Amino acid sequence: MDGFEKLIFPLGTKVQNSYFIGTVWVETLVAYDKTMNCAIYNVTFEKCARNNWHKHPGGQILLVTAGKGYYQEEGKSPKIIKEGDVVVIPPNVKHWHGAMPDSFLSHIAITTNPDKGEVEWLEPVDDEYYF
Ligand code: MN
């Protein structure tokens, strides 16, 4: 995959679930621990890959480490995100994130306050929003 040689953290394993469109890789960097009260993942989307709309009960912070992608909150236009960008997603804000149609995206995903509950997965992102 073009650009994967730029990855700083391990690619991890392919995600096998129905909450993503396309190929997505996840490596757990810091597992959830009650004392630290966060969990940290390296998430890499191949081009055209994205997650479904979803909400994090305790919020999420994305640190983009390579490539280019989109971040969209419900009711707003998609934002282009790229290496070096930081996205702070407040608790319970409906959103999705993923790669662009012509570029992969790799970001660190910090699950803040995971004790507030699991991700609430919603509907897939329509191609009319994406392309
Ligand atoms: Mn998210």
mmCIF file of C-alpha atoms and ligand atoms in Angstrom:
data_model
loop_
_atom_site.group_PDB
_atom_site.id
_atom_site.type_symbol
_atom_site.label_atom_id
_atom_site.label_comp_id
_atom_site.label_asym_id
_atom_site.label_seq_id
_atom_site.Cartn_x
_atom_site.Cartn_y
_atom_site.Cartn_z
ATOM 1 C CA MET A 1 0.000 0.000 0.000
ATOM 2 C CA ASP A 2 1.418 3.377 -1.020
ATOM 3 C CA GLY A 3 2.586 5.380 1.998
ATOM 4 C CA PHE A 4 2.475 2.533 4.496
ATOM 5 C CA GLU A 5 6.271 2.774 4.794
ATOM 6 C CA LYS A 6 5.660 6.100 6.593
ATOM 7 C CA LEU A 7 3.768 4.466 9.438
ATOM 8 C CA ILE A 8 5.334 5.041 12.842
ATOM 9 C CA PHE A 9 3.327 2.515 14.862
ATOM 10 C CA PRO A 10 2.512 -1.119 13.996
ATOM 11 C CA LEU A 11 -0.270 -1.667 11.438
ATOM 12 C CA GLY A 12 -1.853 -4.378 13.594
ATOM 13 C CA THR A 13 -4.560 -6.668 12.299
ATOM 14 C CA LYS A 14 -7.415 -6.239 9.817
ATOM 15 C CA VAL A 15 -10.733 -5.317 11.392
ATOM 16 C CA GLN A 16 -13.343 -8.023 10.876
ATOM 17 C CA ASN A 17 -16.709 -6.438 11.607
ATOM 18 C CA SER A 18 -19.612 -4.740 9.881
ATOM 19 C CA TYR A 19 -18.996 -1.249 11.290
ATOM 20 C CA PHE A 20 -16.420 -0.407 8.613
ATOM 21 C CA ILE A 21 -16.515 -0.141 4.807
ATOM 22 C CA GLY A 22 -13.254 -1.183 3.129
ATOM 23 C CA THR A 23 -10.046 -2.427 4.702
ATOM 24 C CA VAL A 24 -9.081 -1.086 8.126
ATOM 25 C CA TRP A 25 -6.196 -2.145 10.363
ATOM 26 C CA VAL A 26 -6.054 -1.695 14.148
ATOM 27 C CA GLU A 27 -3.244 -2.089 16.667
ATOM 28 C CA THR A 28 -3.943 -1.609 20.374
ATOM 29 C CA LEU A 29 -1.149 0.602 21.714
ATOM 30 C CA VAL A 30 -2.484 1.060 25.255
ATOM 31 C CA ALA A 31 -5.247 -1.260 26.439
ATOM 32 C CA TYR A 32 -8.045 0.189 28.576
ATOM 33 C CA ASP A 33 -7.036 0.384 32.169
ATOM 34 C CA LYS A 34 -9.216 1.810 34.945
ATOM 35 C CA THR A 35 -6.388 3.795 36.524
ATOM 36 C CA MET A 36 -5.343 5.589 33.312
ATOM 37 C CA ASN A 37 -8.991 5.741 32.123
ATOM 38 C CA CYS A 38 -8.147 5.803 28.427
ATOM 39 C CA ALA A 39 -7.322 3.413 25.617
ATOM 40 C CA ILE A 40 -5.100 4.172 22.616
ATOM 41 C CA TYR A 41 -5.200 2.545 19.189
ATOM 42 C CA ASN A 42 -3.352 2.949 15.907
ATOM 43 C CA VAL A 43 -5.991 2.857 13.143
ATOM 44 C CA THR A 44 -5.116 2.716 9.436
ATOM 45 C CA PHE A 45 -7.723 2.993 6.678
ATOM 46 C CA GLU A 46 -6.805 1.926 3.143
ATOM 47 C CA LYS A 47 -8.044 4.372 0.492
ATOM 48 C CA CYS A 48 -11.873 4.493 0.304
ATOM 49 C CA ALA A 49 -12.203 2.846 3.748
ATOM 50 C CA ARG A 50 -14.228 4.522 6.488
ATOM 51 C CA ASN A 51 -16.203 3.679 9.590
ATOM 52 C CA ASN A 52 -19.969 3.938 10.034
ATOM 53 C CA TRP A 53 -21.502 6.909 11.761
ATOM 54 C CA HIS A 54 -20.965 6.456 15.501
ATOM 55 C CA LYS A 55 -20.810 8.129 18.928
ATOM 56 C CA HIS A 56 -18.332 7.773 21.792
ATOM 57 C CA PRO A 57 -20.030 8.180 25.215
ATOM 58 C CA GLY A 58 -16.737 9.433 26.724
ATOM 59 C CA GLY A 59 -15.362 11.249 23.641
ATOM 60 C CA GLN A 60 -12.386 10.553 21.376
ATOM 61 C CA ILE A 61 -9.208 12.331 20.239
ATOM 62 C CA LEU A 62 -7.625 11.602 16.835
ATOM 63 C CA LEU A 63 -3.953 12.361 16.091
ATOM 64 C CA VAL A 64 -3.345 11.996 12.363
ATOM 65 C CA THR A 65 0.065 10.437 11.725
ATOM 66 C CA ALA A 66 0.043 9.763 7.959
ATOM 67 C CA GLY A 67 -2.030 10.101 4.802
ATOM 68 C CA LYS A 68 -5.227 12.067 4.229
ATOM 69 C CA GLY A 69 -8.833 11.508 5.119
ATOM 70 C CA TYR A 70 -12.166 12.921 6.167
ATOM 71 C CA TYR A 71 -13.798 13.715 9.494
ATOM 72 C CA GLN A 72 -17.450 14.660 9.527
ATOM 73 C CA GLU A 73 -19.840 15.579 12.330
ATOM 74 C CA GLU A 74 -23.582 15.258 11.739
ATOM 75 C CA GLY A 75 -25.034 18.437 10.224
ATOM 76 C CA LYS A 76 -21.606 19.762 9.135
ATOM 77 C CA SER A 77 -19.525 19.440 5.965
ATOM 78 C CA PRO A 78 -16.755 16.804 5.924
ATOM 79 C CA LYS A 79 -13.331 18.214 6.885
ATOM 80 C CA ILE A 80 -10.135 17.060 5.219
ATOM 81 C CA ILE A 81 -7.678 15.773 7.827
ATOM 82 C CA LYS A 82 -3.999 15.103 7.203
ATOM 83 C CA GLU A 83 -0.728 14.246 8.940
ATOM 84 C CA GLY A 84 -0.276 16.467 11.999
ATOM 85 C CA ASP A 85 -3.966 17.269 12.519
ATOM 86 C CA VAL A 86 -5.639 16.824 15.897
ATOM 87 C CA VAL A 87 -9.399 16.218 16.123
ATOM 88 C CA VAL A 88 -11.191 16.471 19.474
ATOM 89 C CA ILE A 89 -14.572 14.738 19.362
ATOM 90 C CA PRO A 90 -16.816 15.570 22.326
ATOM 91 C CA PRO A 91 -18.877 12.852 24.017
ATOM 92 C CA ASN A 92 -21.961 11.684 22.089
ATOM 93 C CA VAL A 93 -21.304 13.744 18.943
ATOM 94 C CA LYS A 94 -22.381 11.677 15.917
ATOM 95 C CA HIS A 95 -19.505 11.448 13.398
ATOM 96 C CA TRP A 96 -17.425 9.253 11.094
ATOM 97 C CA HIS A 97 -13.804 9.222 9.960
ATOM 98 C CA GLY A 98 -11.873 7.495 7.212
ATOM 99 C CA ALA A 99 -9.485 7.661 4.284
ATOM 100 C CA MET A 100 -9.989 9.757 1.161
ATOM 101 C CA PRO A 101 -10.920 8.027 -2.108
ATOM 102 C CA ASP A 102 -7.325 8.513 -3.335
ATOM 103 C CA SER A 103 -5.264 8.243 -0.130
ATOM 104 C CA PHE A 104 -4.894 6.041 2.902
ATOM 105 C CA LEU A 105 -5.232 7.566 6.406
ATOM 106 C CA SER A 106 -3.497 6.557 9.609
ATOM 107 C CA HIS A 107 -4.422 8.060 12.977
ATOM 108 C CA ILE A 108 -3.923 7.404 16.640
ATOM 109 C CA ALA A 109 -7.361 7.120 18.272
ATOM 110 C CA ILE A 110 -7.513 7.918 21.973
ATOM 111 C CA THR A 111 -10.696 6.732 23.643
ATOM 112 C CA THR A 112 -11.181 9.176 26.504
ATOM 113 C CA ASN A 113 -13.293 8.158 29.505
ATOM 114 C CA PRO A 114 -13.995 4.617 28.271
ATOM 115 C CA ASP A 115 -15.727 3.980 31.599
ATOM 116 C CA LYS A 116 -18.673 6.051 30.216
ATOM 117 C CA GLY A 117 -19.571 3.185 27.868
ATOM 118 C CA GLU A 118 -18.975 1.439 24.564
ATOM 119 C CA VAL A 119 -19.066 3.001 21.102
ATOM 120 C CA GLU A 120 -22.603 3.338 19.749
ATOM 121 C CA TRP A 121 -22.443 2.168 16.114
ATOM 122 C CA LEU A 122 -24.973 3.652 13.686
ATOM 123 C CA GLU A 123 -25.694 3.527 9.935
ATOM 124 C CA PRO A 124 -23.031 3.378 7.168
ATOM 125 C CA VAL A 125 -21.934 6.617 5.488
ATOM 126 C CA ASP A 126 -23.782 7.024 2.165
ATOM 127 C CA ASP A 127 -21.604 7.224 -0.929
ATOM 128 C CA GLU A 128 -23.354 10.548 -1.717
ATOM 129 C CA TYR A 129 -21.775 12.032 1.440
ATOM 130 C CA TYR A 130 -18.450 10.364 0.851
ATOM 131 C CA PHE A 131 -17.598 11.011 -2.800
HETATM 132 MN MN MN B 1 -14.820 8.039 16.264
#
